[in-house]
PDB file of C-alpha atoms in Angstrom:
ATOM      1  CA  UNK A1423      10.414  43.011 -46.661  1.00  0.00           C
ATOM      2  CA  UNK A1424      11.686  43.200 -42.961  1.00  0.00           C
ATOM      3  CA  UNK A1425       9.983  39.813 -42.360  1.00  0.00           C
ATOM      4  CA  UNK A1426      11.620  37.681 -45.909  1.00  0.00           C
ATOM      5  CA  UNK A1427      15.270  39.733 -44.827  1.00  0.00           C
ATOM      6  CA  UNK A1428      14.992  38.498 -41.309  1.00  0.00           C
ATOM      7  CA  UNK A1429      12.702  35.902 -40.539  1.00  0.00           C
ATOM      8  CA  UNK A1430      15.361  33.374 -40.718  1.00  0.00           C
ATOM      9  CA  UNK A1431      17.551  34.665 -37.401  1.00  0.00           C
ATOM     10  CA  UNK A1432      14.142  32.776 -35.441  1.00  0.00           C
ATOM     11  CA  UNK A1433      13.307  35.051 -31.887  1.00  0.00           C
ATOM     12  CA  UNK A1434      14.780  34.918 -28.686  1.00  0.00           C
ATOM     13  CA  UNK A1435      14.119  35.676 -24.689  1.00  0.00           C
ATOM     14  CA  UNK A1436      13.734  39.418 -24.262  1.00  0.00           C
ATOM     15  CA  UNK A1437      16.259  41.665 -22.608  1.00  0.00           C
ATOM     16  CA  UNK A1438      15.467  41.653 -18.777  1.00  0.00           C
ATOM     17  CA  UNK A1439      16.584  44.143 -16.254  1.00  0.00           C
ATOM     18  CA  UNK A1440      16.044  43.889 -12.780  1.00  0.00           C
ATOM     19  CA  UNK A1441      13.484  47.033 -11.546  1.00  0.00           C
ATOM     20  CA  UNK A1442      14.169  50.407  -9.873  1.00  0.00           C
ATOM     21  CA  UNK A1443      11.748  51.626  -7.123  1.00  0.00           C
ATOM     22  CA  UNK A1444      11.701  53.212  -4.191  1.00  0.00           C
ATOM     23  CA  UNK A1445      13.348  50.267  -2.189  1.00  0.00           C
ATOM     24  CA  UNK A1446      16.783  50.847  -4.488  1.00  0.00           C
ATOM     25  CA  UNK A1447      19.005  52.935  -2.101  1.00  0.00           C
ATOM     26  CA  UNK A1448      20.441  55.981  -4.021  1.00  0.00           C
ATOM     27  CA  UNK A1449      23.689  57.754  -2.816  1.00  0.00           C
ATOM     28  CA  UNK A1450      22.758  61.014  -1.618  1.00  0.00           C
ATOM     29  CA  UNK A1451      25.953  62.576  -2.440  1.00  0.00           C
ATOM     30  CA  UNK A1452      29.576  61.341  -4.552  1.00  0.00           C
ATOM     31  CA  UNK A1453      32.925  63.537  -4.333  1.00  0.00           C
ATOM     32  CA  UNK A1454      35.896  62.685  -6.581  1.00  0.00           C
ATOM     33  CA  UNK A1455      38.578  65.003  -5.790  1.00  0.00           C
ATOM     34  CA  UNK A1456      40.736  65.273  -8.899  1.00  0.00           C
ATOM     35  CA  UNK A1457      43.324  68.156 -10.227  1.00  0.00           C
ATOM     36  CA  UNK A1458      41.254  70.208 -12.175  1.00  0.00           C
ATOM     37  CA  UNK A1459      41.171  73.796 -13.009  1.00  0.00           C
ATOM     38  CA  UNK A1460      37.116  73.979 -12.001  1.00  0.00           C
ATOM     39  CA  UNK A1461      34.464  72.004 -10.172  1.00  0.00           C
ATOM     40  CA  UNK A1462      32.070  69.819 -11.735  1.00  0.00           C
ATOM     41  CA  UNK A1463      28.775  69.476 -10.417  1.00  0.00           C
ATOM     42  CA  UNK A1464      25.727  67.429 -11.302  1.00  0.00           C
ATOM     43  CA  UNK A1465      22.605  67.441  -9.115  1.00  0.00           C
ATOM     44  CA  UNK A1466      19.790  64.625 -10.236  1.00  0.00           C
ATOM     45  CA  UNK A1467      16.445  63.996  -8.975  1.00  0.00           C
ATOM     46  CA  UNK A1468      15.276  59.995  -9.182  1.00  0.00           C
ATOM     47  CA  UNK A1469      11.960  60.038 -11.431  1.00  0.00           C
ATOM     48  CA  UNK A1470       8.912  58.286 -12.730  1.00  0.00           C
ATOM     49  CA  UNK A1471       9.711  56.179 -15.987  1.00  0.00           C
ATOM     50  CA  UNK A1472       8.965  56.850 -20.062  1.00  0.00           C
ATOM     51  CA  UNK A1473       5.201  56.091 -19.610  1.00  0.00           C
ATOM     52  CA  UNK A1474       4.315  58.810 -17.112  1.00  0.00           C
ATOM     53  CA  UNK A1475       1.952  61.255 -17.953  1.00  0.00           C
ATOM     54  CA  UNK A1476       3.603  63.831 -16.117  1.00  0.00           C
ATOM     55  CA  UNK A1477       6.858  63.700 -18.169  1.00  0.00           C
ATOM     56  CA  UNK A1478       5.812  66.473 -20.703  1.00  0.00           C
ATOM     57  CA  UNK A1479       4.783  68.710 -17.599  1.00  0.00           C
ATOM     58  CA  UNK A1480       8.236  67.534 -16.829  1.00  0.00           C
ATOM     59  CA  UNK A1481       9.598  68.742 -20.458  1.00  0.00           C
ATOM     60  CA  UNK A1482       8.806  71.835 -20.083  1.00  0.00           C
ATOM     61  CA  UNK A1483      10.126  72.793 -16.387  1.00  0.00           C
ATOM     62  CA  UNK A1484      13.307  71.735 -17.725  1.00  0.00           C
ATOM     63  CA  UNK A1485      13.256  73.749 -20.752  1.00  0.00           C
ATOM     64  CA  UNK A1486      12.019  76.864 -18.422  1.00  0.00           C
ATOM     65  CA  UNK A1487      14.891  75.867 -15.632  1.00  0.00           C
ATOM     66  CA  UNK A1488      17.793  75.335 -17.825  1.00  0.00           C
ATOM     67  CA  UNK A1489      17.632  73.906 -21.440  1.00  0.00           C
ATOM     68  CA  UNK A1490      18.666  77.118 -22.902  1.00  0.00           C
ATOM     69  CA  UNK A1491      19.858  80.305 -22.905  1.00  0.00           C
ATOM     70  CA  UNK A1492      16.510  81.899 -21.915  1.00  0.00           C
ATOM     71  CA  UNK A1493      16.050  79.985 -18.752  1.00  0.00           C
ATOM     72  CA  UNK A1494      16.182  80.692 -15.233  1.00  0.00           C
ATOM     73  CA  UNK A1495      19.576  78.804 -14.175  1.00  0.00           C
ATOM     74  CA  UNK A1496      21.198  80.301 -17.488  1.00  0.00           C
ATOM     75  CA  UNK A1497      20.111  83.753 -16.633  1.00  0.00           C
ATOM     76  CA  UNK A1498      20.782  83.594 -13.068  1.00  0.00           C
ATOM     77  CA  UNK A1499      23.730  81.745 -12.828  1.00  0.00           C
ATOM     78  CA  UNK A1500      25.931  83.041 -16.030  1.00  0.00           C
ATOM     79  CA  UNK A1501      24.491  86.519 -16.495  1.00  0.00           C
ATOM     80  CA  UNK A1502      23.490  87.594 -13.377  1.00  0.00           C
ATOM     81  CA  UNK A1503      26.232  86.019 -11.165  1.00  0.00           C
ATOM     82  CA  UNK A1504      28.539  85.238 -13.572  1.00  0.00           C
ATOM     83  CA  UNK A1505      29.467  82.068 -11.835  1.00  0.00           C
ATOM     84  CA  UNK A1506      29.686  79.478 -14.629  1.00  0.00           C
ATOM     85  CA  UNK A1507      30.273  79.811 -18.334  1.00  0.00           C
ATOM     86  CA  UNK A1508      27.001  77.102 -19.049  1.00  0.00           C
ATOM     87  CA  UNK A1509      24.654  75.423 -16.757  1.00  0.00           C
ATOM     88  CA  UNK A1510      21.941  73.049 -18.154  1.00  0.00           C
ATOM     89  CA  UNK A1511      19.256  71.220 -17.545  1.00  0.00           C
ATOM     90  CA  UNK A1512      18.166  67.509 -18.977  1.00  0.00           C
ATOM     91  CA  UNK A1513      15.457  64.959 -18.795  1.00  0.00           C
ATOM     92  CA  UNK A1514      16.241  60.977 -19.029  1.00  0.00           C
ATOM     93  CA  UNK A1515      13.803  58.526 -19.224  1.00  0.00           C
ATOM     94  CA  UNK A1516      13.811  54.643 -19.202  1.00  0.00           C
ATOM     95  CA  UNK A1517      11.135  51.836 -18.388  1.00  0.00           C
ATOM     96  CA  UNK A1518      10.483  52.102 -14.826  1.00  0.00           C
ATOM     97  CA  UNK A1519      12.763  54.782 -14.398  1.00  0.00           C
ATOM     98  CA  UNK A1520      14.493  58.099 -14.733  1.00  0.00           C
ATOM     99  CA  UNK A1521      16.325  61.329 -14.376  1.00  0.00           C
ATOM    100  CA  UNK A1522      16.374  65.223 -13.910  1.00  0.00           C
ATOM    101  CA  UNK A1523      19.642  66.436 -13.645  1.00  0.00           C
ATOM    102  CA  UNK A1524      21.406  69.804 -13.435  1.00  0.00           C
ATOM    103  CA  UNK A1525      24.836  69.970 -14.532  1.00  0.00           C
ATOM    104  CA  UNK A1526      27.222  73.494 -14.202  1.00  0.00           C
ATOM    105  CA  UNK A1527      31.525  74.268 -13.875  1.00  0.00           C
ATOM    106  CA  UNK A1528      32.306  76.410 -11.785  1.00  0.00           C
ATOM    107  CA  UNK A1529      35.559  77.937  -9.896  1.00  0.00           C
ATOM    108  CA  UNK A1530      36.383  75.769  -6.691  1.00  0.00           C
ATOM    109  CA  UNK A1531      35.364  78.422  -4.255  1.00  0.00           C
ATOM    110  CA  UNK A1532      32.207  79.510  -6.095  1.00  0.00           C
ATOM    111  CA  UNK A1533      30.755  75.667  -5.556  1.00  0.00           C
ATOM    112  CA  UNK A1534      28.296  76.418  -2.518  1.00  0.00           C
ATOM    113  CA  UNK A1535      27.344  79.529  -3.752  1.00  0.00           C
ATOM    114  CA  UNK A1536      26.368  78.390  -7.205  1.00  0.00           C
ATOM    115  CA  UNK A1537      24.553  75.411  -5.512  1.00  0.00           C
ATOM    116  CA  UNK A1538      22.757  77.311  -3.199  1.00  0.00           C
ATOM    117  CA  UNK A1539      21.326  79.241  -6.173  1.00  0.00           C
ATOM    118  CA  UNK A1540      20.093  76.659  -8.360  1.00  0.00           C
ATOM    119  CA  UNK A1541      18.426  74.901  -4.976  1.00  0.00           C
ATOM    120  CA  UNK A1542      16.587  78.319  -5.039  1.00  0.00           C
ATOM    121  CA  UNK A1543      15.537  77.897  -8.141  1.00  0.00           C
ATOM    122  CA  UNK A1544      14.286  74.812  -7.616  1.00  0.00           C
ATOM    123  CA  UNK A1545      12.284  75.835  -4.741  1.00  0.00           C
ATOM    124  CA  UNK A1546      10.790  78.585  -6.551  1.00  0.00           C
ATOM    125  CA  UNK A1547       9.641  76.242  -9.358  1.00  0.00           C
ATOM    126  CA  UNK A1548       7.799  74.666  -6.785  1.00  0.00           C
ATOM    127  CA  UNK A1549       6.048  77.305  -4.433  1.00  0.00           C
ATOM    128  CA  UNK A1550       4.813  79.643  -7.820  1.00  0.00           C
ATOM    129  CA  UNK A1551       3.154  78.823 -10.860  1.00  0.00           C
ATOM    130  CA  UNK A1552       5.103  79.381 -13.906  1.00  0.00           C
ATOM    131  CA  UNK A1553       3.935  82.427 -15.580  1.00  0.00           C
ATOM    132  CA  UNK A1554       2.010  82.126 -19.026  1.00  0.00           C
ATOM    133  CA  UNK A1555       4.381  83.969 -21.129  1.00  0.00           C
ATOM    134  CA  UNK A1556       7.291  82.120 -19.992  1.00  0.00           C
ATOM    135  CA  UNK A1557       4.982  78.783 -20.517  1.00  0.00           C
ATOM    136  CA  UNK A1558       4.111  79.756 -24.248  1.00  0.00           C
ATOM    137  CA  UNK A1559       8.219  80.515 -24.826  1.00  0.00           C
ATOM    138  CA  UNK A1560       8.812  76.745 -23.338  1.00  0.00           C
ATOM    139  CA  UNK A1561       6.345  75.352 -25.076  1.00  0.00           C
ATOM    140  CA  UNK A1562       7.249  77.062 -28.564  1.00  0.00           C
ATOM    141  CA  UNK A1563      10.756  76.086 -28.259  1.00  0.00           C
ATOM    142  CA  UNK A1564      10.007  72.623 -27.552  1.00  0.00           C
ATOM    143  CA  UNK A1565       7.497  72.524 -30.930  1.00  0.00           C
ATOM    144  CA  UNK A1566      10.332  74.498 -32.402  1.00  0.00           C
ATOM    145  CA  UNK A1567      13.059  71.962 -32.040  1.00  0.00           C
ATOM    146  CA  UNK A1568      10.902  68.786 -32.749  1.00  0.00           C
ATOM    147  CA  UNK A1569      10.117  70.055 -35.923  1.00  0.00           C
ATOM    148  CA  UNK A1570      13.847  71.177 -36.721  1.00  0.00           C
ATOM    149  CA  UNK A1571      15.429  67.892 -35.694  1.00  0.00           C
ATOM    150  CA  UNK A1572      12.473  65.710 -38.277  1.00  0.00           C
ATOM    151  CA  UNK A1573      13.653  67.466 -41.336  1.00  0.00           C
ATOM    152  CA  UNK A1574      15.642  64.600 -42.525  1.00  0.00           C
ATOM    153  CA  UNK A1575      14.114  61.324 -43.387  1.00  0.00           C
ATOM    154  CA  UNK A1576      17.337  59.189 -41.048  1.00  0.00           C
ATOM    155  CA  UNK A1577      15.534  61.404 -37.872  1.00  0.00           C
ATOM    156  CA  UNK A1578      12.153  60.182 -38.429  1.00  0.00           C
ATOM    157  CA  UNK A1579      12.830  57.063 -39.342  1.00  0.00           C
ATOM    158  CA  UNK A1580      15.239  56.933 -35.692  1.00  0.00           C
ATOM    159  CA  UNK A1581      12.008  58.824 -33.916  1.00  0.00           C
ATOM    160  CA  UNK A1582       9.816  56.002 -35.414  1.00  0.00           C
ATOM    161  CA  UNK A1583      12.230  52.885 -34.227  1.00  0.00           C
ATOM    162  CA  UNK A1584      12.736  55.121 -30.875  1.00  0.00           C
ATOM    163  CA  UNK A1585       9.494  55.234 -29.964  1.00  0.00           C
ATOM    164  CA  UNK A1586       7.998  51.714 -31.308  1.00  0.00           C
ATOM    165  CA  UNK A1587      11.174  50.081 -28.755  1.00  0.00           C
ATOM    166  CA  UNK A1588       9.847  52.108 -26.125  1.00  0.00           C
ATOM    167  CA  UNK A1589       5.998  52.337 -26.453  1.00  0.00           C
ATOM    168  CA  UNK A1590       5.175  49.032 -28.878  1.00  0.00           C
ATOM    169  CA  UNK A1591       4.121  51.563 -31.451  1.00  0.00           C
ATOM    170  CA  UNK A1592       4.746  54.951 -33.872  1.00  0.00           C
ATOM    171  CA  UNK A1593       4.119  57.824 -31.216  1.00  0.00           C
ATOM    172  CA  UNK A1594       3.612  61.080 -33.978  1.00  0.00           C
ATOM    173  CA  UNK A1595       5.420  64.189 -33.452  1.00  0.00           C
ATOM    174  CA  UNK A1596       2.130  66.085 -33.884  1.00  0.00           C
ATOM    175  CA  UNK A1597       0.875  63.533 -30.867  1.00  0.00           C
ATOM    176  CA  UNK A1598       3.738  64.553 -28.666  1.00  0.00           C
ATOM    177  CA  UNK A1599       3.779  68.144 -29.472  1.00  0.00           C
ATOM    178  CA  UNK A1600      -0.203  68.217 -28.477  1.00  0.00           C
ATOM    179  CA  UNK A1601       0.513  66.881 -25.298  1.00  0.00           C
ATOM    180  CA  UNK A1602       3.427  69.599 -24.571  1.00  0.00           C
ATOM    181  CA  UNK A1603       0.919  72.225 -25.550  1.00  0.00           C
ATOM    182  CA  UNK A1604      -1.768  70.705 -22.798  1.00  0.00           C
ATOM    183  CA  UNK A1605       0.447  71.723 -19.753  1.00  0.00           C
ATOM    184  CA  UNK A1606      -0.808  74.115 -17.519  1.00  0.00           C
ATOM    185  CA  UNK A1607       1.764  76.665 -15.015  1.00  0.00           C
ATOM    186  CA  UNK A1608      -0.320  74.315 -12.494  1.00  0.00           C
ATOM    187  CA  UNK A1609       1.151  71.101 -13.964  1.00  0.00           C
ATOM    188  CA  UNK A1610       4.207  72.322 -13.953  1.00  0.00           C
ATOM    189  CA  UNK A1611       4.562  73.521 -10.302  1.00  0.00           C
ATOM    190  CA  UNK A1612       2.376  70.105  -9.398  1.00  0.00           C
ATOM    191  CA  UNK A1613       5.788  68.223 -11.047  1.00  0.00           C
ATOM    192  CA  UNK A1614       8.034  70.492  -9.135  1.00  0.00           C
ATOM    193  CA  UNK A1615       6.772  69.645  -6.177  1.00  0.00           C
ATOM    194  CA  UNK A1616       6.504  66.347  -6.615  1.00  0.00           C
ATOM    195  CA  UNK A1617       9.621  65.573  -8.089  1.00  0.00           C
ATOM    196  CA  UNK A1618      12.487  68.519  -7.040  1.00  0.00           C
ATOM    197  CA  UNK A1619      12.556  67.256  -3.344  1.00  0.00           C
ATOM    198  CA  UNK A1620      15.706  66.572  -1.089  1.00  0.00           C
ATOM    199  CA  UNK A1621      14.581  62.668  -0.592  1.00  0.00           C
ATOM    200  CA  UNK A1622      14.660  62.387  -4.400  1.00  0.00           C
ATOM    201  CA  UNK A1623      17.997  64.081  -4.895  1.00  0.00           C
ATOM    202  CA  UNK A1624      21.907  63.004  -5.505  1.00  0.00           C
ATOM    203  CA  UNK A1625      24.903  65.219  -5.863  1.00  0.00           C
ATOM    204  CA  UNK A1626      28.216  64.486  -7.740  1.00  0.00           C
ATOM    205  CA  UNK A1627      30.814  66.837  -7.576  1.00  0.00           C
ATOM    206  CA  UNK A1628      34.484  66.154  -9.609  1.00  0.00           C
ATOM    207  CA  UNK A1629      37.173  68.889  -8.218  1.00  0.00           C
ATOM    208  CA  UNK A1630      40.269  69.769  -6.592  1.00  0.00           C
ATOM    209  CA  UNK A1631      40.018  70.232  -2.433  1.00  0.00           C
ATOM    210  CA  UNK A1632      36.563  68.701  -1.873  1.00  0.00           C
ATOM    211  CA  UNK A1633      35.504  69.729   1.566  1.00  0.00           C
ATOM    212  CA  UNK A1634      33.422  66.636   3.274  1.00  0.00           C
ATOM    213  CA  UNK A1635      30.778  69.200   4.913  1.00  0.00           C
ATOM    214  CA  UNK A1636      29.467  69.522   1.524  1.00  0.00           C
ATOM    215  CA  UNK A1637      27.534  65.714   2.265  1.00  0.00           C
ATOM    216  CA  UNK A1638      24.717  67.846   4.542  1.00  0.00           C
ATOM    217  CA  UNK A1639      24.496  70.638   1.334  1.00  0.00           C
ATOM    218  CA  UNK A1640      21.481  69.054   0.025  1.00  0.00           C
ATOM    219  CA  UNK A1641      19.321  68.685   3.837  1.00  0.00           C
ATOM    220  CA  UNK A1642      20.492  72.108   4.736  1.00  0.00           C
ATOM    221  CA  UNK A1643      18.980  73.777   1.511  1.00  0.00           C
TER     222      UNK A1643
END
């Protein structure tokens, strides 16, 4: 069907991009001071691209850091310290290419503080091995919301053009969620270290008063 609807638009060169590696120069850190009632902060680590096999290790550190209300920066940062009203964590992949990234509001003079918490988080995720309960909680909340967002027939058929664009083929839930269940505490402090270190990171921070010491933050920590 696809080929008798289409056949007659013909083919053309393929989209070309030029490549990321470690020769790109990324800013260490951006301030944009604007009048705002709270500052804005996003802290990103520079990562491997979509064909990694250490992006489901990946998955799941980000689930146990920040993806909901369970995790570590959530619990520290809003319940604990009661320094921001959400803080998350997210995972971006492209082709050679990607992204961890940390995002929080908070009051102007809580900035440092709150950064100097999640960058102790971070370090934590690195020096200890996540423990098995909170692996199996990750992991079942990641299997969890797969399943929940394939209940329609429009999200698999947009998982099944997502990952044929990406991969050249139909990658099966039950194929990614078998993977996610294959990580180890080890893998997951293994990607920590790997990937949650100062050469890899970049700060952007959006808020009134911006002090320019806060460009040695990330060294310091």
């Amino acid at each position: 069907r696809v080929e008798r609807s289409w056949s007659s638009l013909g083919s053309g060169p393929g989209l070309a991009s030029a490549p990321i590696d470690d020769q790109v120069v990324q800013q260490r850190v951006g301030l944009a001071v604007r009048e705002v009632e709270q500052t804005h902060l996003a802290l990103g680590f520079r990562l491997f691209g979509r064909d990694d096999p250490r992006r489901f290790a990946l998955k799941v550190l980000s689930v146990v850091l920040g993806e909901n209300m369970s995790s570590r920066l959530f619990q520290v940062i809003r319940e604990r310290h009661g320094l921001a009203y959400a803080i998350q964590s997210a995972v971006s992949h492209f082709s050679d290419t990607g992204s961890f990234v940390i995002t929080a509001g908070v009051e102007p003079a809580d900035l440092r503080r709150t950064l100097g918490l999640i960058l102790r988080e971070l370090r934590k995720m690195a020096d200890q091995p996540v423990g098995c309960r909170e692996l199996r909680r990750a992991q079942d909340y990641l299997t969890g919301q797969i399943r929940l967002g394939l209940e329609s027939s429009g999200r698999r058929m947009n998982w099944a053009g997502e990952t044929v664009m990406s991969y050249g083929r139909i990658v099966t839930p039950e194929a990614v969620i078998d993977r996610l269940e294959q990580v180890t505490p080890e893998a997951v402090q293994s990607v920590a270290r790997d990937c949650l270190r100062p050469a890899r990171a970049s700060l952007a921070v959006v808020g009134p008063g911006l002090a320019e010491p806060l460009r040695g933050e990330l060294d310091e920590r």
